[in-house]
PDB file of C-alpha atoms in Angstrom:
ATOM      1  CA  MET A   1      89.110 107.422 108.695  1.00  0.00           C
ATOM      2  CA  GLN A   2      88.750 105.623 112.046  1.00  0.00           C
ATOM      3  CA  SER A   3      91.375 106.762 114.714  1.00  0.00           C
ATOM      4  CA  GLU A   4      94.536 104.480 115.177  1.00  0.00           C
ATOM      5  CA  ARG A   5      93.460 104.082 118.767  1.00  0.00           C
ATOM      6  CA  ASN A   6      90.752 101.611 117.597  1.00  0.00           C
ATOM      7  CA  LEU A   7      93.225  99.204 116.185  1.00  0.00           C
ATOM      8  CA  LYS A   8      95.732  99.193 118.980  1.00  0.00           C
ATOM      9  CA  ILE A   9      93.790  96.214 120.697  1.00  0.00           C
ATOM     10  CA  MET A  10      94.859  94.249 117.772  1.00  0.00           C
ATOM     11  CA  VAL A  11      97.392  91.480 117.844  1.00  0.00           C
ATOM     12  CA  LYS A  12      99.228  92.454 114.484  1.00  0.00           C
ATOM     13  CA  LYS A  13     101.531  90.522 112.182  1.00  0.00           C
ATOM     14  CA  GLN A  14     102.903  92.391 109.255  1.00  0.00           C
ATOM     15  CA  ALA A  15     103.757  90.334 106.100  1.00  0.00           C
ATOM     16  CA  ILE A  16     104.643  90.905 102.508  1.00  0.00           C
ATOM     17  CA  GLN A  17     102.326  89.128 100.015  1.00  0.00           C
ATOM     18  CA  LEU A  18     102.996  88.729  96.449  1.00  0.00           C
ATOM     19  CA  PHE A  19     100.562  89.168  93.515  1.00  0.00           C
ATOM     20  CA  LEU A  20     102.335  88.355  90.231  1.00  0.00           C
ATOM     21  CA  GLU A  21     105.648  89.067  91.895  1.00  0.00           C
ATOM     22  CA  GLN A  22     104.530  92.495  93.093  1.00  0.00           C
ATOM     23  CA  LYS A  23     104.547  93.348  96.817  1.00  0.00           C
ATOM     24  CA  VAL A  24     101.485  94.039  98.801  1.00  0.00           C
ATOM     25  CA  ARG A  25     102.008  94.965 102.513  1.00  0.00           C
ATOM     26  CA  THR A  26      99.615  93.343 104.786  1.00  0.00           C
ATOM     27  CA  VAL A  27      98.838  93.125 108.536  1.00  0.00           C
ATOM     28  CA  TRP A  28      97.052  90.046 110.142  1.00  0.00           C
ATOM     29  CA  ASP A  29      94.564  90.861 112.939  1.00  0.00           C
ATOM     30  CA  ASP A  30      94.503  87.757 115.211  1.00  0.00           C
ATOM     31  CA  GLU A  31      91.483  89.083 117.092  1.00  0.00           C
ATOM     32  CA  GLN A  32      89.271  89.644 114.239  1.00  0.00           C
ATOM     33  CA  GLU A  33      90.957  86.968 112.027  1.00  0.00           C
ATOM     34  CA  LYS A  34      91.304  89.049 108.953  1.00  0.00           C
ATOM     35  CA  TRP A  35      93.904  90.693 106.760  1.00  0.00           C
ATOM     36  CA  TYR A  36      94.298  94.421 106.305  1.00  0.00           C
ATOM     37  CA  PHE A  37      95.977  95.327 102.875  1.00  0.00           C
ATOM     38  CA  SER A  38      97.814  98.529 102.023  1.00  0.00           C
ATOM     39  CA  ILE A  39      95.402 100.278  99.770  1.00  0.00           C
ATOM     40  CA  VAL A  40      98.164 102.322  97.850  1.00  0.00           C
ATOM     41  CA  ASP A  41      99.939  98.941  97.159  1.00  0.00           C
ATOM     42  CA  VAL A  42      96.668  97.593  95.454  1.00  0.00           C
ATOM     43  CA  VAL A  43      96.235 100.783  93.580  1.00  0.00           C
ATOM     44  CA  ARG A  44      99.828 100.669  92.309  1.00  0.00           C
ATOM     45  CA  ILE A  45      99.308  97.204  90.979  1.00  0.00           C
ATOM     46  CA  LEU A  46      95.727  97.740  89.509  1.00  0.00           C
ATOM     47  CA  THR A  47      96.720 100.916  87.779  1.00  0.00           C
ATOM     48  CA  ASP A  48     100.164  99.919  86.736  1.00  0.00           C
ATOM     49  CA  SER A  49     101.451 102.907  88.606  1.00  0.00           C
ATOM     50  CA  ALA A  50     105.209 103.582  87.794  1.00  0.00           C
ATOM     51  CA  ASP A  51     106.063 104.359  91.479  1.00  0.00           C
ATOM     52  CA  TYR A  52     104.334 104.857  94.841  1.00  0.00           C
ATOM     53  CA  GLN A  53     103.841 108.704  94.572  1.00  0.00           C
ATOM     54  CA  THR A  54     101.638 108.189  91.337  1.00  0.00           C
ATOM     55  CA  ALA A  55      99.707 105.528  93.151  1.00  0.00           C
ATOM     56  CA  ARG A  56      99.204 107.704  96.090  1.00  0.00           C
ATOM     57  CA  ASN A  57      97.996 110.594  93.988  1.00  0.00           C
ATOM     58  CA  TYR A  58      95.628 108.214  92.140  1.00  0.00           C
ATOM     59  CA  TRP A  59      94.280 106.926  95.641  1.00  0.00           C
ATOM     60  CA  LYS A  60      94.027 110.485  97.036  1.00  0.00           C
ATOM     61  CA  VAL A  61      91.723 111.613  94.208  1.00  0.00           C
ATOM     62  CA  LEU A  62      89.736 108.416  94.139  1.00  0.00           C
ATOM     63  CA  LYS A  63      89.233 108.647  97.854  1.00  0.00           C
ATOM     64  CA  ASN A  64      88.142 112.451  97.707  1.00  0.00           C
ATOM     65  CA  ARG A  65      85.578 111.414  94.943  1.00  0.00           C
ATOM     66  CA  LEU A  66      84.189 108.502  96.735  1.00  0.00           C
ATOM     67  CA  LYS A  67      83.755 110.583 100.003  1.00  0.00           C
ATOM     68  CA  LYS A  68      81.897 113.235  98.212  1.00  0.00           C
ATOM     69  CA  GLU A  69      79.665 110.422  96.819  1.00  0.00           C
ATOM     70  CA  GLY A  70      78.953 109.277 100.387  1.00  0.00           C
ATOM     71  CA  ASN A  71      80.867 106.029  99.910  1.00  0.00           C
ATOM     72  CA  GLU A  72      80.813 104.412 103.509  1.00  0.00           C
ATOM     73  CA  THR A  73      83.650 101.849 102.504  1.00  0.00           C
ATOM     74  CA  VAL A  74      86.105 104.855 102.426  1.00  0.00           C
ATOM     75  CA  THR A  75      84.733 106.382 105.633  1.00  0.00           C
ATOM     76  CA  ASN A  76      85.275 103.065 107.456  1.00  0.00           C
ATOM     77  CA  CYS A  77      88.724 102.369 106.176  1.00  0.00           C
ATOM     78  CA  ASN A  78      91.572 102.490 108.893  1.00  0.00           C
ATOM     79  CA  ARG A  79      95.169 103.643 109.020  1.00  0.00           C
ATOM     80  CA  LEU A  80      98.044 101.448 110.344  1.00  0.00           C
ATOM     81  CA  LYS A  81     101.751 101.943 110.439  1.00  0.00           C
ATOM     82  CA  MET A  82     103.460  99.778 107.768  1.00  0.00           C
ATOM     83  CA  ARG A  83     107.105  99.711 106.604  1.00  0.00           C
ATOM     84  CA  ALA A  84     107.656 102.068 103.719  1.00  0.00           C
ATOM     85  CA  ALA A  85     110.221 101.823 100.999  1.00  0.00           C
ATOM     86  CA  ASP A  86     112.936 103.892 103.074  1.00  0.00           C
ATOM     87  CA  GLY A  87     112.502 101.357 105.915  1.00  0.00           C
ATOM     88  CA  LYS A  88     110.652 103.723 108.164  1.00  0.00           C
ATOM     89  CA  MET A  89     107.227 102.981 109.614  1.00  0.00           C
ATOM     90  CA  ARG A  90     104.618 105.317 108.274  1.00  0.00           C
ATOM     91  CA  MET A  91     100.872 105.661 108.638  1.00  0.00           C
ATOM     92  CA  THR A  92      99.056 104.016 105.650  1.00  0.00           C
ATOM     93  CA  ASP A  93      95.427 103.646 104.678  1.00  0.00           C
ATOM     94  CA  VAL A  94      94.398 100.035 104.891  1.00  0.00           C
ATOM     95  CA  ALA A  95      91.303  98.057 104.086  1.00  0.00           C
ATOM     96  CA  ASP A  96      90.126  94.597 104.988  1.00  0.00           C
ATOM     97  CA  THR A  97      89.120  91.965 102.218  1.00  0.00           C
ATOM     98  CA  GLU A  98      85.369  93.059 102.205  1.00  0.00           C
ATOM     99  CA  GLN A  99      86.292  96.793 101.922  1.00  0.00           C
ATOM    100  CA  LEU A 100      88.930  96.183  99.392  1.00  0.00           C
ATOM    101  CA  PHE A 101      86.539  94.111  97.193  1.00  0.00           C
ATOM    102  CA  ARG A 102      84.191  97.185  97.107  1.00  0.00           C
ATOM    103  CA  LEU A 103      87.009  99.646  96.413  1.00  0.00           C
ATOM    104  CA  ILE A 104      88.403  97.673  93.561  1.00  0.00           C
ATOM    105  CA  GLN A 105      85.104  97.990  91.726  1.00  0.00           C
ATOM    106  CA  SER A 106      85.980 101.757  91.481  1.00  0.00           C
ATOM    107  CA  ILE A 107      89.194 101.140  89.663  1.00  0.00           C
ATOM    108  CA  PRO A 108      88.963 100.053  86.045  1.00  0.00           C
ATOM    109  CA  SER A 109      91.574  97.510  85.535  1.00  0.00           C
ATOM    110  CA  PRO A 110      92.068  94.138  83.767  1.00  0.00           C
ATOM    111  CA  LYS A 111      93.638  92.904  86.893  1.00  0.00           C
ATOM    112  CA  ALA A 112      90.669  93.466  89.057  1.00  0.00           C
ATOM    113  CA  GLU A 113      89.138  90.030  88.802  1.00  0.00           C
ATOM    114  CA  PRO A 114      92.467  88.076  89.209  1.00  0.00           C
ATOM    115  CA  PHE A 115      93.263  90.262  92.168  1.00  0.00           C
ATOM    116  CA  LYS A 116      90.040  89.521  93.934  1.00  0.00           C
ATOM    117  CA  GLN A 117      90.690  85.843  93.446  1.00  0.00           C
ATOM    118  CA  TRP A 118      94.121  86.313  94.928  1.00  0.00           C
ATOM    119  CA  MET A 119      92.785  88.155  98.015  1.00  0.00           C
ATOM    120  CA  ALA A 120      90.355  85.351  98.618  1.00  0.00           C
ATOM    121  CA  GLN A 121      93.022  82.714  98.495  1.00  0.00           C
ATOM    122  CA  VAL A 122      95.268  84.662 100.833  1.00  0.00           C
ATOM    123  CA  ALA A 123      92.381  84.962 103.306  1.00  0.00           C
ATOM    124  CA  SER A 124      91.619  81.355 102.892  1.00  0.00           C
ATOM    125  CA  THR A 125      95.161  80.152 103.379  1.00  0.00           C
ATOM    126  CA  ARG A 126      95.539  82.171 106.672  1.00  0.00           C
ATOM    127  CA  ILE A 127      92.492  80.519 108.055  1.00  0.00           C
ATOM    128  CA  ASP A 128      93.669  77.175 107.191  1.00  0.00           C
ATOM    129  CA  GLN A 129      97.127  77.925 108.878  1.00  0.00           C
ATOM    130  CA  ILE A 130      95.175  78.836 112.136  1.00  0.00           C
ATOM    131  CA  GLN A 131      93.374  75.588 112.045  1.00  0.00           C
ATOM    132  CA  ASP A 132      96.457  73.630 111.077  1.00  0.00           C
ATOM    133  CA  PRO A 133      99.590  75.296 112.585  1.00  0.00           C
ATOM    134  CA  GLU A 134     101.895  72.956 110.525  1.00  0.00           C
ATOM    135  CA  LEU A 135     100.899  74.899 107.516  1.00  0.00           C
ATOM    136  CA  SER A 136     102.257  78.055 109.026  1.00  0.00           C
ATOM    137  CA  ILE A 137     105.608  76.221 109.345  1.00  0.00           C
ATOM    138  CA  GLU A 138     105.451  75.005 105.753  1.00  0.00           C
ATOM    139  CA  GLN A 139     104.691  78.556 104.615  1.00  0.00           C
ATOM    140  CA  ALA A 140     107.772  79.852 106.588  1.00  0.00           C
ATOM    141  CA  VAL A 141     110.018  77.096 105.162  1.00  0.00           C
ATOM    142  CA  ALA A 142     108.794  78.022 101.707  1.00  0.00           C
ATOM    143  CA  ASP A 143     109.393  81.714 102.313  1.00  0.00           C
ATOM    144  CA  TYR A 144     112.970  81.102 103.502  1.00  0.00           C
ATOM    145  CA  GLN A 145     113.617  78.739 100.624  1.00  0.00           C
ATOM    146  CA  ARG A 146     112.524  81.240  98.118  1.00  0.00           C
ATOM    147  CA  LEU A 147     114.831  83.755  99.422  1.00  0.00           C
ATOM    148  CA  GLY A 148     117.830  81.505  99.313  1.00  0.00           C
ATOM    149  CA  TYR A 149     118.466  80.102 102.694  1.00  0.00           C
ATOM    150  CA  ASP A 150     119.670  76.483 102.856  1.00  0.00           C
ATOM    151  CA  ASP A 151     117.819  73.727 104.702  1.00  0.00           C
ATOM    152  CA  LYS A 152     120.089  73.598 107.615  1.00  0.00           C
ATOM    153  CA  TRP A 153     119.838  77.248 108.368  1.00  0.00           C
ATOM    154  CA  ILE A 154     115.990  77.288 108.036  1.00  0.00           C
ATOM    155  CA  ASN A 155     115.654  74.284 110.406  1.00  0.00           C
ATOM    156  CA  GLN A 156     117.779  76.202 113.047  1.00  0.00           C
ATOM    157  CA  ARG A 157     115.776  79.371 112.442  1.00  0.00           C
ATOM    158  CA  LEU A 158     112.501  77.638 112.992  1.00  0.00           C
ATOM    159  CA  ARG A 159     113.943  75.988 116.308  1.00  0.00           C
ATOM    160  CA  SER A 160     115.015  79.356 117.520  1.00  0.00           C
ATOM    161  CA  ILE A 161     111.508  80.736 117.013  1.00  0.00           C
ATOM    162  CA  GLU A 162     110.115  77.947 119.001  1.00  0.00           C
ATOM    163  CA  VAL A 163     112.812  78.460 121.793  1.00  0.00           C
ATOM    164  CA  ARG A 164     112.221  82.157 121.693  1.00  0.00           C
ATOM    165  CA  LYS A 165     108.362  81.599 122.139  1.00  0.00           C
ATOM    166  CA  GLU A 166     109.054  79.273 125.207  1.00  0.00           C
ATOM    167  CA  LEU A 167     111.260  81.914 126.652  1.00  0.00           C
ATOM    168  CA  THR A 168     108.856  84.881 126.344  1.00  0.00           C
ATOM    169  CA  ASP A 169     106.063  82.525 127.758  1.00  0.00           C
ATOM    170  CA  GLU A 170     108.282  82.048 130.825  1.00  0.00           C
ATOM    171  CA  TRP A 171     108.757  85.814 131.149  1.00  0.00           C
ATOM    172  CA  LYS A 172     105.073  86.350 130.925  1.00  0.00           C
ATOM    173  CA  ARG A 173     104.360  83.770 133.620  1.00  0.00           C
ATOM    174  CA  SER A 174     106.762  85.435 136.026  1.00  0.00           C
ATOM    175  CA  GLY A 175     105.302  88.793 135.704  1.00  0.00           C
ATOM    176  CA  VAL A 176     107.656  90.523 133.146  1.00  0.00           C
ATOM    177  CA  THR A 177     105.830  93.255 131.115  1.00  0.00           C
ATOM    178  CA  GLU A 178     106.014  92.972 127.392  1.00  0.00           C
ATOM    179  CA  GLY A 179     107.719  95.826 125.453  1.00  0.00           C
ATOM    180  CA  GLN A 180     110.599  97.407 127.110  1.00  0.00           C
ATOM    181  CA  GLN A 181     111.233  94.842 129.740  1.00  0.00           C
ATOM    182  CA  TYR A 182     111.405  92.030 127.011  1.00  0.00           C
ATOM    183  CA  ALA A 183     113.793  94.288 125.002  1.00  0.00           C
ATOM    184  CA  THR A 184     115.988  94.718 128.079  1.00  0.00           C
ATOM    185  CA  LEU A 185     116.095  91.126 128.913  1.00  0.00           C
ATOM    186  CA  THR A 186     116.713  90.284 125.413  1.00  0.00           C
ATOM    187  CA  ASP A 187     119.729  92.799 125.355  1.00  0.00           C
ATOM    188  CA  ILE A 188     121.099  91.118 128.650  1.00  0.00           C
ATOM    189  CA  ILE A 189     121.178  87.643 127.052  1.00  0.00           C
ATOM    190  CA  SER A 190     122.635  89.011 123.755  1.00  0.00           C
ATOM    191  CA  GLN A 191     125.248  91.167 125.250  1.00  0.00           C
ATOM    192  CA  THR A 192     126.392  88.404 127.713  1.00  0.00           C
ATOM    193  CA  TRP A 193     127.154  85.935 125.005  1.00  0.00           C
ATOM    194  CA  SER A 194     128.094  87.954 122.018  1.00  0.00           C
ATOM    195  CA  GLY A 195     129.366  91.211 123.528  1.00  0.00           C
ATOM    196  CA  PHE A 196     126.649  93.169 121.694  1.00  0.00           C
ATOM    197  CA  THR A 197     123.163  94.448 122.687  1.00  0.00           C
ATOM    198  CA  THR A 198     120.611  93.912 119.835  1.00  0.00           C
ATOM    199  CA  LYS A 199     121.204  97.428 118.463  1.00  0.00           C
ATOM    200  CA  GLN A 200     124.875  96.908 118.593  1.00  0.00           C
ATOM    201  CA  TYR A 201     124.756  93.685 116.963  1.00  0.00           C
ATOM    202  CA  LYS A 202     122.702  95.054 114.003  1.00  0.00           C
ATOM    203  CA  ARG A 203     125.127  97.970 113.653  1.00  0.00           C
ATOM    204  CA  HIS A 204     127.869  95.506 113.525  1.00  0.00           C
ATOM    205  CA  LYS A 205     126.227  93.759 110.579  1.00  0.00           C
ATOM    206  CA  GLY A 206     125.340  97.140 108.913  1.00  0.00           C
ATOM    207  CA  LEU A 207     121.539  96.425 109.431  1.00  0.00           C
ATOM    208  CA  THR A 208     118.713  99.049 109.918  1.00  0.00           C
ATOM    209  CA  LYS A 209     115.298  97.724 110.011  1.00  0.00           C
ATOM    210  CA  GLU A 210     116.175  94.201 108.998  1.00  0.00           C
ATOM    211  CA  ASN A 211     115.490  91.315 111.572  1.00  0.00           C
ATOM    212  CA  LEU A 212     118.859  90.428 113.171  1.00  0.00           C
ATOM    213  CA  ARG A 213     118.080  86.752 113.483  1.00  0.00           C
ATOM    214  CA  ASP A 214     117.415  86.516 109.788  1.00  0.00           C
ATOM    215  CA  ASN A 215     121.001  87.753 109.289  1.00  0.00           C
ATOM    216  CA  MET A 216     122.866  85.393 111.551  1.00  0.00           C
ATOM    217  CA  THR A 217     125.021  82.680 110.548  1.00  0.00           C
ATOM    218  CA  ASN A 218     124.429  79.090 111.534  1.00  0.00           C
ATOM    219  CA  ILE A 219     126.660  79.271 114.394  1.00  0.00           C
ATOM    220  CA  GLU A 220     125.473  82.671 115.557  1.00  0.00           C
ATOM    221  CA  ILE A 221     121.763  81.334 115.590  1.00  0.00           C
ATOM    222  CA  ALA A 222     122.927  78.218 117.387  1.00  0.00           C
ATOM    223  CA  LEU A 223     124.566  80.197 120.243  1.00  0.00           C
ATOM    224  CA  ASN A 224     121.718  82.551 120.477  1.00  0.00           C
ATOM    225  CA  THR A 225     119.383  79.657 120.727  1.00  0.00           C
ATOM    226  CA  LEU A 226     121.542  78.025 123.442  1.00  0.00           C
ATOM    227  CA  ALA A 227     121.395  81.166 125.509  1.00  0.00           C
ATOM    228  CA  GLU A 228     117.702  81.456 125.318  1.00  0.00           C
ATOM    229  CA  ALA A 229     116.999  77.943 125.783  1.00  0.00           C
ATOM    230  CA  SER A 230     119.295  77.951 128.843  1.00  0.00           C
ATOM    231  CA  ALA A 231     117.546  81.005 130.273  1.00  0.00           C
ATOM    232  CA  THR A 232     114.169  79.235 129.883  1.00  0.00           C
ATOM    233  CA  GLU A 233     115.399  76.118 131.677  1.00  0.00           C
ATOM    234  CA  LEU A 234     116.999  78.223 134.552  1.00  0.00           C
ATOM    235  CA  SER A 235     113.800  80.137 134.985  1.00  0.00           C
ATOM    236  CA  ARG A 236     111.719  77.027 135.189  1.00  0.00           C
ATOM    237  CA  GLN A 237     114.255  75.616 137.825  1.00  0.00           C
ATOM    238  CA  HIS A 238     114.687  78.794 139.862  1.00  0.00           C
ATOM    239  CA  ASN A 239     111.240  80.255 139.454  1.00  0.00           C
ATOM    240  CA  PRO A 240     112.358  83.832 139.623  1.00  0.00           C
ATOM    241  CA  VAL A 241     109.646  86.686 140.069  1.00  0.00           C
ATOM    242  CA  GLY A 242     109.403  89.753 137.939  1.00  0.00           C
ATOM    243  CA  PHE A 243     111.772  91.660 135.780  1.00  0.00           C
ATOM    244  CA  LYS A 244     114.787  91.718 138.363  1.00  0.00           C
ATOM    245  CA  GLY A 245     114.733  87.949 138.873  1.00  0.00           C
ATOM    246  CA  GLN A 246     114.603  87.354 135.189  1.00  0.00           C
ATOM    247  CA  ALA A 247     117.410  89.906 134.676  1.00  0.00           C
ATOM    248  CA  VAL A 248     119.618  87.433 136.645  1.00  0.00           C
ATOM    249  CA  VAL A 249     118.470  84.439 134.840  1.00  0.00           C
ATOM    250  CA  ALA A 250     118.963  86.197 131.548  1.00  0.00           C
ATOM    251  CA  HIS A 251     122.542  86.838 132.389  1.00  0.00           C
ATOM    252  CA  GLU A 252     123.133  83.190 133.462  1.00  0.00           C
ATOM    253  CA  GLY A 253     121.684  81.856 130.248  1.00  0.00           C
ATOM    254  CA  GLY A 254     123.761  84.254 128.139  1.00  0.00           C
ATOM    255  CA  ARG A 255     126.881  82.972 130.020  1.00  0.00           C
ATOM    256  CA  VAL A 256     126.292  79.424 129.197  1.00  0.00           C
ATOM    257  CA  ALA A 257     126.435  80.222 125.426  1.00  0.00           C
ATOM    258  CA  LYS A 258     129.353  82.638 126.104  1.00  0.00           C
ATOM    259  CA  VAL A 259     131.438  79.727 127.349  1.00  0.00           C
ATOM    260  CA  ALA A 260     130.407  77.716 124.420  1.00  0.00           C
ATOM    261  CA  ARG A 261     131.282  80.497 122.020  1.00  0.00           C
ATOM    262  CA  GLN A 262     134.787  80.975 123.651  1.00  0.00           C
ATOM    263  CA  GLU A 263     135.705  77.444 123.506  1.00  0.00           C
ATOM    264  CA  LEU A 264     134.607  77.227 119.878  1.00  0.00           C
ATOM    265  CA  GLU A 265     136.687  80.344 119.008  1.00  0.00           C
ATOM    266  CA  GLN A 266     139.619  78.948 120.790  1.00  0.00           C
ATOM    267  CA  LYS A 267     139.485  75.835 118.716  1.00  0.00           C
ATOM    268  CA  LEU A 268     138.858  77.787 115.447  1.00  0.00           C
ATOM    269  CA  GLY A 269     141.389  80.579 116.141  1.00  0.00           C
ATOM    270  CA  LYS A 270     138.847  83.145 115.144  1.00  0.00           C
ATOM    271  CA  THR A 271     135.660  84.913 116.265  1.00  0.00           C
ATOM    272  CA  VAL A 272     132.312  83.469 115.323  1.00  0.00           C
ATOM    273  CA  ILE A 273     130.486  86.791 115.584  1.00  0.00           C
ATOM    274  CA  SER A 274     130.087  87.771 111.885  1.00  0.00           C
ATOM    275  CA  SER A 275     129.783  91.282 110.479  1.00  0.00           C
ATOM    276  CA  SER A 276     128.165  89.780 107.252  1.00  0.00           C
ATOM    277  CA  LYS A 277     124.532  89.989 106.786  1.00  0.00           C
ATOM    278  CA  ALA A 278     122.293  87.559 104.845  1.00  0.00           C
ATOM    279  CA  SER A 279     122.415  89.581 101.581  1.00  0.00           C
ATOM    280  CA  ASP A 280     126.349  89.121 101.721  1.00  0.00           C
ATOM    281  CA  PHE A 281     126.278  85.363 101.718  1.00  0.00           C
ATOM    282  CA  LEU A 282     122.713  84.069 101.007  1.00  0.00           C
ATOM    283  CA  LEU A 283     120.561  86.350  99.170  1.00  0.00           C
ATOM    284  CA  PRO A 284     121.328  87.812  95.792  1.00  0.00           C
ATOM    285  CA  GLU A 285     118.405  90.154  96.095  1.00  0.00           C
ATOM    286  CA  GLY A 286     115.061  90.682  97.831  1.00  0.00           C
ATOM    287  CA  ASP A 287     113.691  91.677 101.174  1.00  0.00           C
ATOM    288  CA  MET A 288     114.160  89.734 104.381  1.00  0.00           C
ATOM    289  CA  PRO A 289     111.026  88.066 105.822  1.00  0.00           C
ATOM    290  CA  GLU A 290     109.493  89.514 109.059  1.00  0.00           C
ATOM    291  CA  ILE A 291     109.234  86.371 111.030  1.00  0.00           C
ATOM    292  CA  GLN A 292     109.621  86.716 114.784  1.00  0.00           C
TER     293      GLN A 292
END
């Protein structure tokens, strides 16, 4: 296997794909414009394995056999961290579309040909979305609708994604470093308007690995979006430099939403910070989408 270091330069986006209602974990590589598929997920589907352990055992035996035969496809496969069933990120063998086509030839299965057609469609759809960004939006809407979200919530969520991107672009322009500094600024905004850091907010809702914003109510999303949009506009006006300057702006953006929240709560006579998560009031079952 190639080292994980070779893949760190990639801009990665993880997603769950569905083949005949069965999940396949994938990662999109923006630089190479290709999908990487979890091999054990594919093996589980093609072999009708009862569980992941059975599929892992099958793949272990197959991988060793192919290595002994000098199969270059196995040698050139990579490993990436993907979210496991227990919610933790674990190293997993992955293959791109071309590699997976070759590996499937070594797995006798009536699902092999339909799966190849499905993979080709997944790859084609993503390329189409890159050429026409509106298709990505349409896909996001369809995914949220499938999970049970109403149209009003979806519209607000998509708008919040756009606002978040504008804010992070502003951070980048002013010299803020991605990673911990982004996370800290996000916490400043969140704690100022809601009283919670991101981690505290997730704990309040009983979340672990789920996306916090996908578990917010309409009002919570609206207030968080107001806070981030305000921070963006204040940054554009005052042009702060670096993390310290943006920290001040983040606090001021959060205060705008805090004032709005307090006024609304006074009129409602109750808090608008909900302890509920999406599965409590929207989704009967299923996984939350990983859309940032």
